[in-house]
PDB file of C-alpha atoms in Angstrom:
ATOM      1  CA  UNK I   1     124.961 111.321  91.081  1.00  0.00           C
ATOM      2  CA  UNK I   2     123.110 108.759  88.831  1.00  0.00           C
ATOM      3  CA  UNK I   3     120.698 110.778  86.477  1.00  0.00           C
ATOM      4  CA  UNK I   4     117.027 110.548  86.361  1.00  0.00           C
ATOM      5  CA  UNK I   5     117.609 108.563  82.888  1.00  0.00           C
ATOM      6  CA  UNK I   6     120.216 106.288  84.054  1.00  0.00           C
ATOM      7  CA  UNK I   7     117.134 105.135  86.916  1.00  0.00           C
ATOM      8  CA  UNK I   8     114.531 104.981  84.822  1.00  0.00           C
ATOM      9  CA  UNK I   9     116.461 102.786  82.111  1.00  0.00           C
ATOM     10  CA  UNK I  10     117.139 100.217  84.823  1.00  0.00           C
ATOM     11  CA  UNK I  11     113.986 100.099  86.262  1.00  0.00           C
ATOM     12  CA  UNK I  12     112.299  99.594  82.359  1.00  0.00           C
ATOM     13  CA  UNK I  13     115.087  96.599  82.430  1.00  0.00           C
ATOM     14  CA  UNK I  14     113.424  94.803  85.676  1.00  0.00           C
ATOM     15  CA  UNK I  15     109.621  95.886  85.325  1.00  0.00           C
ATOM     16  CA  UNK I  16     108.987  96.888  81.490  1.00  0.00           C
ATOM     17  CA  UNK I  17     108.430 100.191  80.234  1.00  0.00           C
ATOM     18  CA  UNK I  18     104.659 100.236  80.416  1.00  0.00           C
ATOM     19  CA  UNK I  19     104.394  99.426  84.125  1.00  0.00           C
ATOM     20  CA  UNK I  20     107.401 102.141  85.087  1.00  0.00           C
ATOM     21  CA  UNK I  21     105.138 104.720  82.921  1.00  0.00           C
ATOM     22  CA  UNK I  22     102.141 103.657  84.698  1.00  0.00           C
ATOM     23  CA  UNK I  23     104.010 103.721  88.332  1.00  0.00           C
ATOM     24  CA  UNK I  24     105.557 106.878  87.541  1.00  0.00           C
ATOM     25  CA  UNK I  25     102.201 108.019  86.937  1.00  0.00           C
ATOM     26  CA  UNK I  26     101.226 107.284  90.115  1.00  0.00           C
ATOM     27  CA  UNK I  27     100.593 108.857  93.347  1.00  0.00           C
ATOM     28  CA  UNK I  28     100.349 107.164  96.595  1.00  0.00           C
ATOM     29  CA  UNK I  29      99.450 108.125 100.112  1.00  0.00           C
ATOM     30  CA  UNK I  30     101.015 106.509 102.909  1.00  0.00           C
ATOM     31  CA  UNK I  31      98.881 106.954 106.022  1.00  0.00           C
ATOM     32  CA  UNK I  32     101.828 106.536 109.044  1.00  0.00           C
ATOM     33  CA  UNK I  33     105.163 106.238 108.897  1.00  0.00           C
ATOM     34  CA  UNK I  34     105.692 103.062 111.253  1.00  0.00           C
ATOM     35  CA  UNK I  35     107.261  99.878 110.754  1.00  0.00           C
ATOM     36  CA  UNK I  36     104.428  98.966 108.145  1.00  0.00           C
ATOM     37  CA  UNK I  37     104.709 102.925 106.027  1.00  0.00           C
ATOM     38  CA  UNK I  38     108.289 103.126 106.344  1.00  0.00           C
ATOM     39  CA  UNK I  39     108.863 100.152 105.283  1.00  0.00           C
ATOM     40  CA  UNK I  40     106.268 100.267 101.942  1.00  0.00           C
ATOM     41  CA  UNK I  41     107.494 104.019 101.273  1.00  0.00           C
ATOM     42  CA  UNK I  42     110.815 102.246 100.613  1.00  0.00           C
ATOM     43  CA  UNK I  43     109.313  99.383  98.173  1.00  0.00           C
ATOM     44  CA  UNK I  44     107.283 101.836  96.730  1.00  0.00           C
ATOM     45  CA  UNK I  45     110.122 104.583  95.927  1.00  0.00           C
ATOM     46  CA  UNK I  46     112.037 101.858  94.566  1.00  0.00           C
ATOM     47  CA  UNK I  47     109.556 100.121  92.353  1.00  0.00           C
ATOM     48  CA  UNK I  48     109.649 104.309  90.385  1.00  0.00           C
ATOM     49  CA  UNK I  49     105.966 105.296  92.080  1.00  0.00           C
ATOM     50  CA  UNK I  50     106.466 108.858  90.542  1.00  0.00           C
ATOM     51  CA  UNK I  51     104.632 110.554  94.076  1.00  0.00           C
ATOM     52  CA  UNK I  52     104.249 109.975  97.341  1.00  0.00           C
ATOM     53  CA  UNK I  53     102.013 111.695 100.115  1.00  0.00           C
ATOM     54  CA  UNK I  54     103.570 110.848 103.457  1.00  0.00           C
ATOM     55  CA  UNK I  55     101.935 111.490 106.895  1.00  0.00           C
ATOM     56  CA  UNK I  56     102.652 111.207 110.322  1.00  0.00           C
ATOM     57  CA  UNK I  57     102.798 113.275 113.302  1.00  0.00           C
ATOM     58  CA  UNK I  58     104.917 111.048 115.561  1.00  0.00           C
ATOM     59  CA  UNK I  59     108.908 111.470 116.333  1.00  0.00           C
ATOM     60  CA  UNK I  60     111.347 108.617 115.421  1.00  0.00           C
ATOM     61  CA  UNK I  61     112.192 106.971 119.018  1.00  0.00           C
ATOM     62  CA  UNK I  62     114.975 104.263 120.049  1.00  0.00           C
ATOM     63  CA  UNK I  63     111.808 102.241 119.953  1.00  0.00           C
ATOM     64  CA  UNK I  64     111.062 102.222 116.257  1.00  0.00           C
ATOM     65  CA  UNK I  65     114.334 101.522 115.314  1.00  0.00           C
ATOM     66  CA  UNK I  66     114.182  97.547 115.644  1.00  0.00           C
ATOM     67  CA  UNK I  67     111.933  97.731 112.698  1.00  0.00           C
ATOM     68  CA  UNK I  68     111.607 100.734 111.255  1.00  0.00           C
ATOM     69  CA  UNK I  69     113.591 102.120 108.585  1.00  0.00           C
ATOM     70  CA  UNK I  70     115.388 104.912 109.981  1.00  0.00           C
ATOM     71  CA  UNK I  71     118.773 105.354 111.428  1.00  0.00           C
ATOM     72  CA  UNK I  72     120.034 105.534 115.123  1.00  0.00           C
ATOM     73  CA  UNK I  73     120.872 109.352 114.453  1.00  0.00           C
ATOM     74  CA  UNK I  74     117.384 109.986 113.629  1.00  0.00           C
ATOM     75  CA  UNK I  75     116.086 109.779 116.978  1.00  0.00           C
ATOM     76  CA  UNK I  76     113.918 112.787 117.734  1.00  0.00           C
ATOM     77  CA  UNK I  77     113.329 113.627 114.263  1.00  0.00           C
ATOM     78  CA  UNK I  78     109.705 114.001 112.949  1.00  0.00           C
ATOM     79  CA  UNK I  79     109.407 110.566 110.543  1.00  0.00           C
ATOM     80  CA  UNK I  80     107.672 113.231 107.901  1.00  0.00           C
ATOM     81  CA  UNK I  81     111.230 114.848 108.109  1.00  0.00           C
ATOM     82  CA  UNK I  82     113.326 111.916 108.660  1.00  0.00           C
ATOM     83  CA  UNK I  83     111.905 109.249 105.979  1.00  0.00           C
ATOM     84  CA  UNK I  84     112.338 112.156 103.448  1.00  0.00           C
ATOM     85  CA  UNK I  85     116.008 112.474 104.022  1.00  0.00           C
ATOM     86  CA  UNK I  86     115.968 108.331 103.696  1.00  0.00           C
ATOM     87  CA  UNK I  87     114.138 108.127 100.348  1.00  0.00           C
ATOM     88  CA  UNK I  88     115.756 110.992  98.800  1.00  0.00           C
ATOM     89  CA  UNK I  89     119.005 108.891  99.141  1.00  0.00           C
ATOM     90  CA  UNK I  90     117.115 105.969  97.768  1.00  0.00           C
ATOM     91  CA  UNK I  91     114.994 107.482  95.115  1.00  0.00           C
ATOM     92  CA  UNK I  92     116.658 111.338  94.298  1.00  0.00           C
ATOM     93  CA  UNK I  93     113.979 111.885  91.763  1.00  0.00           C
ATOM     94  CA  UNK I  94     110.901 110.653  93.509  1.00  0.00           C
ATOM     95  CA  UNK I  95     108.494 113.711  94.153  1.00  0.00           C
ATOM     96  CA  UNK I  96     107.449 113.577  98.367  1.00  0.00           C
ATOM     97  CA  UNK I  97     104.517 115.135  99.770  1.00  0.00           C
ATOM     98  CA  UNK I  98     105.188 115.285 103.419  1.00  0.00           C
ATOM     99  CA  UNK I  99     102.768 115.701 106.451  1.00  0.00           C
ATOM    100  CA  UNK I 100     103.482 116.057 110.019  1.00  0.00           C
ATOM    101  CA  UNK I 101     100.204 115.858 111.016  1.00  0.00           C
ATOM    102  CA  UNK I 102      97.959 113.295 112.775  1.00  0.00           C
ATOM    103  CA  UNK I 103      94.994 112.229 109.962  1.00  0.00           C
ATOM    104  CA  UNK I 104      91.559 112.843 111.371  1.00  0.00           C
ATOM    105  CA  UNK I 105      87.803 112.235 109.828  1.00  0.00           C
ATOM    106  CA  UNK I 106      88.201 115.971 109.890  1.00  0.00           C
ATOM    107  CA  UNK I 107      91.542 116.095 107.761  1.00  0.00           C
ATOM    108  CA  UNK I 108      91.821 113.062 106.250  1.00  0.00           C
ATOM    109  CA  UNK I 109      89.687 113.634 102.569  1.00  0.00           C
ATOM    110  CA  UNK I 110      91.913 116.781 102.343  1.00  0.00           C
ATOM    111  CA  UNK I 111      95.164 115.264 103.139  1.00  0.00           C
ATOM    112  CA  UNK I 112      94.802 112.060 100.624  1.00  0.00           C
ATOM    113  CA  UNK I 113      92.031 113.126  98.100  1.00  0.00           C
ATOM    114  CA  UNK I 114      94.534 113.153  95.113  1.00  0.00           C
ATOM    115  CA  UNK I 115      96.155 110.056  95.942  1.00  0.00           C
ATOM    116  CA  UNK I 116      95.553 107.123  93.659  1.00  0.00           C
ATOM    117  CA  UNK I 117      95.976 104.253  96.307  1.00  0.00           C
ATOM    118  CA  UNK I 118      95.614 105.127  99.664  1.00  0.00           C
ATOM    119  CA  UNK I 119      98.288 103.071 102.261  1.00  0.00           C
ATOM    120  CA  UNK I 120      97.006 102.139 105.538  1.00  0.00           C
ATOM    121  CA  UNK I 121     100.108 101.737 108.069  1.00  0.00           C
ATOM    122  CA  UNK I 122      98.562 102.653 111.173  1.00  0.00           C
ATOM    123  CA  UNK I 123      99.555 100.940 114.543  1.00  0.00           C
ATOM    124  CA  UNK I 124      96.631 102.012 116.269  1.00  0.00           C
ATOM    125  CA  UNK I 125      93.075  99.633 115.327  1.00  0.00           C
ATOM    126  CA  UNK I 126      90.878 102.360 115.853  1.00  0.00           C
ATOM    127  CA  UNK I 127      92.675 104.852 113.458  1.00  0.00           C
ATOM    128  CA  UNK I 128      93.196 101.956 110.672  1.00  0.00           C
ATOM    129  CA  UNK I 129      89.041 101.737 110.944  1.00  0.00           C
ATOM    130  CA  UNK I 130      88.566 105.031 110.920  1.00  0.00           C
ATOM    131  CA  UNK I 131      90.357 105.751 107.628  1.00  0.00           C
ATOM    132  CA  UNK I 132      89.554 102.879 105.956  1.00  0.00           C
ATOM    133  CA  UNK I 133      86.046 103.753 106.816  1.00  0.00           C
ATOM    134  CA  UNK I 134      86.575 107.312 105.588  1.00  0.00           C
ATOM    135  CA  UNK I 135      87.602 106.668 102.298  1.00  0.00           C
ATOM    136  CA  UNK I 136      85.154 103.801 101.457  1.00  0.00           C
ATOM    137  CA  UNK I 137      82.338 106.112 102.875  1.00  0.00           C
ATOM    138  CA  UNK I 138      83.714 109.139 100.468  1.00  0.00           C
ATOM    139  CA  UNK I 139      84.166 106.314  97.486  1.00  0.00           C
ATOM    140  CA  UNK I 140      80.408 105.816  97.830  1.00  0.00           C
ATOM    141  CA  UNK I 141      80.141 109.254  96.856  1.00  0.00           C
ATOM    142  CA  UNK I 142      82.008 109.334  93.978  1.00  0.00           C
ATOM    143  CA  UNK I 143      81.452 107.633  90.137  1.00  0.00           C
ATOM    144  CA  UNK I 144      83.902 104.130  89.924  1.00  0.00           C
ATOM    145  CA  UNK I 145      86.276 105.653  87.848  1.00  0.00           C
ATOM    146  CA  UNK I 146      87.051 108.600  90.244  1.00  0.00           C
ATOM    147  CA  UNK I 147      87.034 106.242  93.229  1.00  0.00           C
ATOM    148  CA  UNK I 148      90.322 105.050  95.270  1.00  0.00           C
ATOM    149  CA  UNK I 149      92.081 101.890  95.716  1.00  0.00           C
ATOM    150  CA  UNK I 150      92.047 100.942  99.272  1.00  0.00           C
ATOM    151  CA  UNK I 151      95.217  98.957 101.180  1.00  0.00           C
ATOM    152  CA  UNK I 152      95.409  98.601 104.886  1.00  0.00           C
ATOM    153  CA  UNK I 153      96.915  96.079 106.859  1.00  0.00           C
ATOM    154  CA  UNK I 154      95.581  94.087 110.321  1.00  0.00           C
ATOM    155  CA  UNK I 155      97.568  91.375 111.977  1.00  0.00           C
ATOM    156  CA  UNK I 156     101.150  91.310 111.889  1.00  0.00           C
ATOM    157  CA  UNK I 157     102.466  91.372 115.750  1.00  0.00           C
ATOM    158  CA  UNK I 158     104.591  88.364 117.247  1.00  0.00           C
ATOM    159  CA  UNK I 159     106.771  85.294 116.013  1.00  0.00           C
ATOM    160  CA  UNK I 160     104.233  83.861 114.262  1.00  0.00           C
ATOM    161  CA  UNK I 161     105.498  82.401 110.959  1.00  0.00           C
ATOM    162  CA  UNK I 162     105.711  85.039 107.398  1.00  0.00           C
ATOM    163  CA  UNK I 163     103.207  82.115 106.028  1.00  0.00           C
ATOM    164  CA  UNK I 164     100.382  83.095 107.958  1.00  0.00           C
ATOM    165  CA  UNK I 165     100.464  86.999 106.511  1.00  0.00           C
ATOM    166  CA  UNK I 166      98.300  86.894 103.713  1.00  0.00           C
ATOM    167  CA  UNK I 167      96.494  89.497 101.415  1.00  0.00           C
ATOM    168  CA  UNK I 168      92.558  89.611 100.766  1.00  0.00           C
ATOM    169  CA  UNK I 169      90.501  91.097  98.572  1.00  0.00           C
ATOM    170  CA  UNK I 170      87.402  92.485 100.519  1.00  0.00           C
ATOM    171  CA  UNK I 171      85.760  94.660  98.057  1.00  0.00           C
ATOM    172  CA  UNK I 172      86.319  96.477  94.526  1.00  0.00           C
ATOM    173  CA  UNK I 173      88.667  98.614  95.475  1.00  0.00           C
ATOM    174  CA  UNK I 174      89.666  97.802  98.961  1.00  0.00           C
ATOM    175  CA  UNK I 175      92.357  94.882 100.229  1.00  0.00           C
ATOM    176  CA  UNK I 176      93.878  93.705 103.426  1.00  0.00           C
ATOM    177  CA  UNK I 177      96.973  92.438 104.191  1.00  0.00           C
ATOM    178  CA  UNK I 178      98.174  91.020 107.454  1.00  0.00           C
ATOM    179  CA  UNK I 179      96.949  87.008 109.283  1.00  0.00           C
ATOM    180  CA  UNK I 180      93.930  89.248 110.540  1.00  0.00           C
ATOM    181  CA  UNK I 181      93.908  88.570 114.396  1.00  0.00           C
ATOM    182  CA  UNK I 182      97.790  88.919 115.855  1.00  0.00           C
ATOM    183  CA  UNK I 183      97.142  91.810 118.272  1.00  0.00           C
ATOM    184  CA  UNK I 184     100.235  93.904 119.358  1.00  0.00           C
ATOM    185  CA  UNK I 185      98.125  94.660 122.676  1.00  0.00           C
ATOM    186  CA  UNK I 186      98.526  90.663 123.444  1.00  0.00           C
ATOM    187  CA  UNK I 187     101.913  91.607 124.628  1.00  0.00           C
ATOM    188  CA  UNK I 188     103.344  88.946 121.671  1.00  0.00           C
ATOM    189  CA  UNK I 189     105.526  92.009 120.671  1.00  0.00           C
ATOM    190  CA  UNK I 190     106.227  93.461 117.194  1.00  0.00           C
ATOM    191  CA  UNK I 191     109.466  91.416 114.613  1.00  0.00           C
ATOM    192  CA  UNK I 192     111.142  93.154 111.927  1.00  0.00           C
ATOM    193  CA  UNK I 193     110.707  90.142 109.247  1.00  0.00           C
ATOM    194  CA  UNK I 194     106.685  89.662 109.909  1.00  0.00           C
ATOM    195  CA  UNK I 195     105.760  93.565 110.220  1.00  0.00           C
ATOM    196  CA  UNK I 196     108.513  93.794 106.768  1.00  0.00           C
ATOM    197  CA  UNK I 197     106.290  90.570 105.269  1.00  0.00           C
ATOM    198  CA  UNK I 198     103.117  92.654 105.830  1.00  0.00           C
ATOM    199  CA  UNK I 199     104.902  96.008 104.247  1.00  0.00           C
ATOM    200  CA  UNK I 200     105.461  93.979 101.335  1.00  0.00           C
ATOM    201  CA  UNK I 201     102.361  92.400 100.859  1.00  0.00           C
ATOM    202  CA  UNK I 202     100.869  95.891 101.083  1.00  0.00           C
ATOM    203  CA  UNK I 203     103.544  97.439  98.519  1.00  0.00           C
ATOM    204  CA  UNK I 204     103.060  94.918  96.329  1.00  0.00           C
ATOM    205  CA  UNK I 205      99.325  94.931  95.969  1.00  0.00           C
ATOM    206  CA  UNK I 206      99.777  98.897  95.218  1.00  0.00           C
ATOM    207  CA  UNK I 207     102.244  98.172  92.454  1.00  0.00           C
ATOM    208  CA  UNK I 208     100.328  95.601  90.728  1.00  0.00           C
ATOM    209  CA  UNK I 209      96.881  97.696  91.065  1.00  0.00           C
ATOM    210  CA  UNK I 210      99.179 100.954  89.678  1.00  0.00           C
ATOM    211  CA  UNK I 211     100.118  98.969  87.302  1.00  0.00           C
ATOM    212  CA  UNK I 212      96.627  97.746  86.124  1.00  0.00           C
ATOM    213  CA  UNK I 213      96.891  94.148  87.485  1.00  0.00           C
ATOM    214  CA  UNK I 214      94.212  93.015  89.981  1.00  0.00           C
ATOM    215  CA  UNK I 215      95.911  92.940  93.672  1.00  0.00           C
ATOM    216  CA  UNK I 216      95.373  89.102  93.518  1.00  0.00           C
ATOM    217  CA  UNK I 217      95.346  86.837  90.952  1.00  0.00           C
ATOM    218  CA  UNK I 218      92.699  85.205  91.295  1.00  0.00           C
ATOM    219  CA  UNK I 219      89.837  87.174  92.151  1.00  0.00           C
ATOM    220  CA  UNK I 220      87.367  86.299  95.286  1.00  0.00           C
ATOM    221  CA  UNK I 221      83.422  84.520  94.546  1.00  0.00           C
ATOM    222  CA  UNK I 222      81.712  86.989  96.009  1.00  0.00           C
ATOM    223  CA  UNK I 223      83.389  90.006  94.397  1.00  0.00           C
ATOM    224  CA  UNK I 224      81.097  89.841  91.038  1.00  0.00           C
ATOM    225  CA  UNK I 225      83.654  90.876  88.732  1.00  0.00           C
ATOM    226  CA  UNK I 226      85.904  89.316  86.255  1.00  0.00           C
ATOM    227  CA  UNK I 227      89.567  89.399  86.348  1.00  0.00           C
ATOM    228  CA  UNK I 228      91.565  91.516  84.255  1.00  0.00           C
ATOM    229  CA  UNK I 229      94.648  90.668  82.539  1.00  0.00           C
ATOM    230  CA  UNK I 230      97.109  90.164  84.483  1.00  0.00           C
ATOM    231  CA  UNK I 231     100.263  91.331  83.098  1.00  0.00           C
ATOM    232  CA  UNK I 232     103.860  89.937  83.858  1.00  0.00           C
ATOM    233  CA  UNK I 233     102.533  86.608  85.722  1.00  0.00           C
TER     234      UNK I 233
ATOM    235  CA  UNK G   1      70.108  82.837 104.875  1.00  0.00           C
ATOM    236  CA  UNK G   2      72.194  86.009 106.154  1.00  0.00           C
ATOM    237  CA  UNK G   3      76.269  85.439 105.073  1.00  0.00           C
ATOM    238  CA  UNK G   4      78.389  87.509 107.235  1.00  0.00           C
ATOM    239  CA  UNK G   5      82.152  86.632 106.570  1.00  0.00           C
ATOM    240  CA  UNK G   6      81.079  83.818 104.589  1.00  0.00           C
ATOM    241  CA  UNK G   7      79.027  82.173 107.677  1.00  0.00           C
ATOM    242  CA  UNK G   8      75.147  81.746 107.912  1.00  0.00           C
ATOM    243  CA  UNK G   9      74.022  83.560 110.926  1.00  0.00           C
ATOM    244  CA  UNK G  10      70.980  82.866 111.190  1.00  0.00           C
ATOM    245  CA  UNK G  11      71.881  78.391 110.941  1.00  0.00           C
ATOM    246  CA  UNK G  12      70.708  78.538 114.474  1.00  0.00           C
ATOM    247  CA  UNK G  13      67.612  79.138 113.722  1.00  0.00           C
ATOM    248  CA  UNK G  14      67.921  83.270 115.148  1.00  0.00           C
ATOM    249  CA  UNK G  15      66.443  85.400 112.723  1.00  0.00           C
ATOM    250  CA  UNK G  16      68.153  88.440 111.383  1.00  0.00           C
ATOM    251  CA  UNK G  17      65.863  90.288 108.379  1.00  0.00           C
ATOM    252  CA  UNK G  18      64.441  92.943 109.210  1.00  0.00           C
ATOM    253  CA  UNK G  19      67.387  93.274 112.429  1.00  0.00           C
ATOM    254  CA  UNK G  20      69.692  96.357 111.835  1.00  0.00           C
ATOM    255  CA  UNK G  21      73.127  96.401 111.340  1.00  0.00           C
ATOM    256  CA  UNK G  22      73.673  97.816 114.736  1.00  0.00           C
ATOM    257  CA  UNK G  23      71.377  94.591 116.669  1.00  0.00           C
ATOM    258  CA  UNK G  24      73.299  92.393 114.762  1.00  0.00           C
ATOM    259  CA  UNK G  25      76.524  93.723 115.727  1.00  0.00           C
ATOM    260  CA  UNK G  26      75.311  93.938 119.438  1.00  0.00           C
ATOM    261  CA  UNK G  27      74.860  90.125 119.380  1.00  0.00           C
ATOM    262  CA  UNK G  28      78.749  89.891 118.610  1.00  0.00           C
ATOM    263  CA  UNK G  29      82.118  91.020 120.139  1.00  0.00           C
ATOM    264  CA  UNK G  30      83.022  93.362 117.261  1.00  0.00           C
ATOM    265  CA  UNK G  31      84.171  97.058 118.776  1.00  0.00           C
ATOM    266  CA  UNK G  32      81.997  99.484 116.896  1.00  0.00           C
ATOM    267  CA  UNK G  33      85.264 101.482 116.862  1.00  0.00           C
ATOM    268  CA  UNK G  34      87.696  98.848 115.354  1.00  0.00           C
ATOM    269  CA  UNK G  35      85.773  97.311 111.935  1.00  0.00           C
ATOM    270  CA  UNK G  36      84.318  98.671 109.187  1.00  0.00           C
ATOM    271  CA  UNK G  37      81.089  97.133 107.494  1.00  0.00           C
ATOM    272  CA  UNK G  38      79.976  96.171 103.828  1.00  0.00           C
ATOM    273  CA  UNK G  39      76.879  95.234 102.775  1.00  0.00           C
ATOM    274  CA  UNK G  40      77.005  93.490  99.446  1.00  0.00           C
ATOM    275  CA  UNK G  41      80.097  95.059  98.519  1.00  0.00           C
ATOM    276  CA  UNK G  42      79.002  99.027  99.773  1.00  0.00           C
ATOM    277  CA  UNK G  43      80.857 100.226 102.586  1.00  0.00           C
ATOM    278  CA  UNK G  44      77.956 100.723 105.454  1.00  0.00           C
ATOM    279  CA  UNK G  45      78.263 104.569 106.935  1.00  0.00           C
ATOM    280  CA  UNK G  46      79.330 104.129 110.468  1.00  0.00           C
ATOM    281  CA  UNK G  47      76.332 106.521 111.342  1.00  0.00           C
ATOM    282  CA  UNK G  48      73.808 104.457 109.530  1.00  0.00           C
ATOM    283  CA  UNK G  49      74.790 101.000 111.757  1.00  0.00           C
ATOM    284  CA  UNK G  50      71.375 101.560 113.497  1.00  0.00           C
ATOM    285  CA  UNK G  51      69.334 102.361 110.954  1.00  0.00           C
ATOM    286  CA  UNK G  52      70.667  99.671 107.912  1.00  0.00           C
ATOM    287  CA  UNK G  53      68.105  96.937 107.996  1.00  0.00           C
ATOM    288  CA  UNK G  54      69.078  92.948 107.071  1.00  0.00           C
ATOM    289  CA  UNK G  55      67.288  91.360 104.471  1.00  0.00           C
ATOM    290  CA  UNK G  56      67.095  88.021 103.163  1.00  0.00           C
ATOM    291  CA  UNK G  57      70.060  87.018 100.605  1.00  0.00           C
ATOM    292  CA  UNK G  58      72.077  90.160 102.095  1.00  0.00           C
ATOM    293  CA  UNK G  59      76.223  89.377 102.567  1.00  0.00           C
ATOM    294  CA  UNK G  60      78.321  91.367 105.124  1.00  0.00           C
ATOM    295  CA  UNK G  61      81.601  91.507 105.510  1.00  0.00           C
ATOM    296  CA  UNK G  62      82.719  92.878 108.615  1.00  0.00           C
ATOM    297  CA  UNK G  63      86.646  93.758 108.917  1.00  0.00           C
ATOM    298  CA  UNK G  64      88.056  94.176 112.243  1.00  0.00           C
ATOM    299  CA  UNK G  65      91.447  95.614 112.818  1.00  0.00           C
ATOM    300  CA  UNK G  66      93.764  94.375 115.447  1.00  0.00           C
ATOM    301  CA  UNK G  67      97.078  96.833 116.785  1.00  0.00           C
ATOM    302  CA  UNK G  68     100.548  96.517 115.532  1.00  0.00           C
ATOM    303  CA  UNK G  69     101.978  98.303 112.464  1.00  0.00           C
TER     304      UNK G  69
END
């Protein structure tokens, strides 16, 4: 098997060693394993995110598998069991925190408190409000250093073109991804490419705010706060 | 002027300061269950909707999620 070395070297080769420190670093929860968490879990393991806190209380079904990445022989296996077994192929040295368990406002400070970036990858609308509403509520609590980076996704059903899936900057610490309105429940079904397009816009935002980047370049007027260097663009 | 999203609601003339969170949100289609709130950049407690009052020069941004993930 490749050593931990051998990975890390090639990944200081793509990204530079100060942003594979920082993502090693780095822990990340991923709040359901769908066809928007499986899908960043796998960006994110490869990019060398050092941890990640995976949870989801639902079963891989024949259902998933158009666009979710897990394997025909995984049917009936919990995802918190089954995207393990796919990322430990991927990433042997990545450290997994798995979960089968479905995230509450009870549970849900306890189950990604220690996380640096919380994922949203819900398919539901009223769960991706409630935790995104949970964490910026507990962030209010808590002094800016200590608070969490926020990315959730909303709009990403249909054959609408991978143009239209954007990323925005809402607040300080919190950023959606997603063209905002395309409703699964509009019967316009769910793609591979488009819900993949919004798994990488979310991935991608998390690596560049692990890595000290802003999630966007350029940074929103009404967010009163000036950009940081950005590294690497 | 009110901004929520960007948009003047009150450019026709309907007066919002001094309104709650909660009355303004009855006036739209947003599911209480599907969005979350900021005022000004601070997240707005879902159990403070109804008692949050509007006030001149405020900004809200109101996210609403759709399904599909």
């Amino acid at each position: 098997m490749v050593s931990r070395e051998e990975m890390l070297k090639a990944l200081v080769i793509r990204q530079g060693a100060e942003n594979v420190a920082k993502l090693q670093a780095a822990t990340v929860a991923v709040c359901g394993l769908g066809g928007l968490g499986s899908n960043v879990s796998i960006s994110l393991a490869r990019a060398g995110v050092g941890k990640l806190i995976l949870i989801d209380f639902d079963c891989v079904d024949v259902t998933n598998l158009h666009r979710q990445q897990y394997k025909a022989s995984q049917v009936g296996v919990a995802k918190a069991v089954a995207l393990p077994e796919n990322l430990r192929e991927i990433a042997p040295y990545l450290q997994i925190e798995a979960h089968e368990v479905r995230i509450s406002e009870e549970n849900v400070l306890e189950l990604v408190g220690k996380a640096d970036v919380v994922c949203e990858a819900f398919d539901n609308a009223e769960s991706k409000a409630m935790l995104v509403n949970a964490v910026l509520e507990h962030n209010a609590e808590l002094p800016a250093e200590k608070q969490q980076f926020l990315v959730a996704a909303s709009g990403m059903a249909g054959f609408g073109d991978a143009n239209s899936i954007q990323t925005r900057r809402v607040s300080k610490k919190f950023y959606m991804c997603g063209d905002g309105v395309s409703d699964v429940n509009n019967g316009i079904g769910l793609v591979a490419p488009r819900v993949m397009a919004c798994a990488a816009h979310e991935a991608q935002t998390v690596v560049r705010l692990i890595c000290g980047m802003d999630g966007l370049a350029k940074v929103p007027e009404h967010i009163e706060e000036p950009p940081r260097q950005a590294r690497g663009t | 002027m009110i901004k929520v999203n960007g948009i003047d609601i009150e450019a026709d003339g309907t007066v919002f300061a001094d309104k709650t969170v909660a009355e303004y949100l009855s006036t739209t289609n947003y599911d209480c269950k599907r969005i979350a709130v900021e005022k000004n950049g601070d997240i707005v407690p879902k159990a403070k909707y109804a008692e949050t009052l509007l006030a001149e020069g405020d900004s809200l941004e109101v996210v609403s999620f759709v399904g599909g993930g």
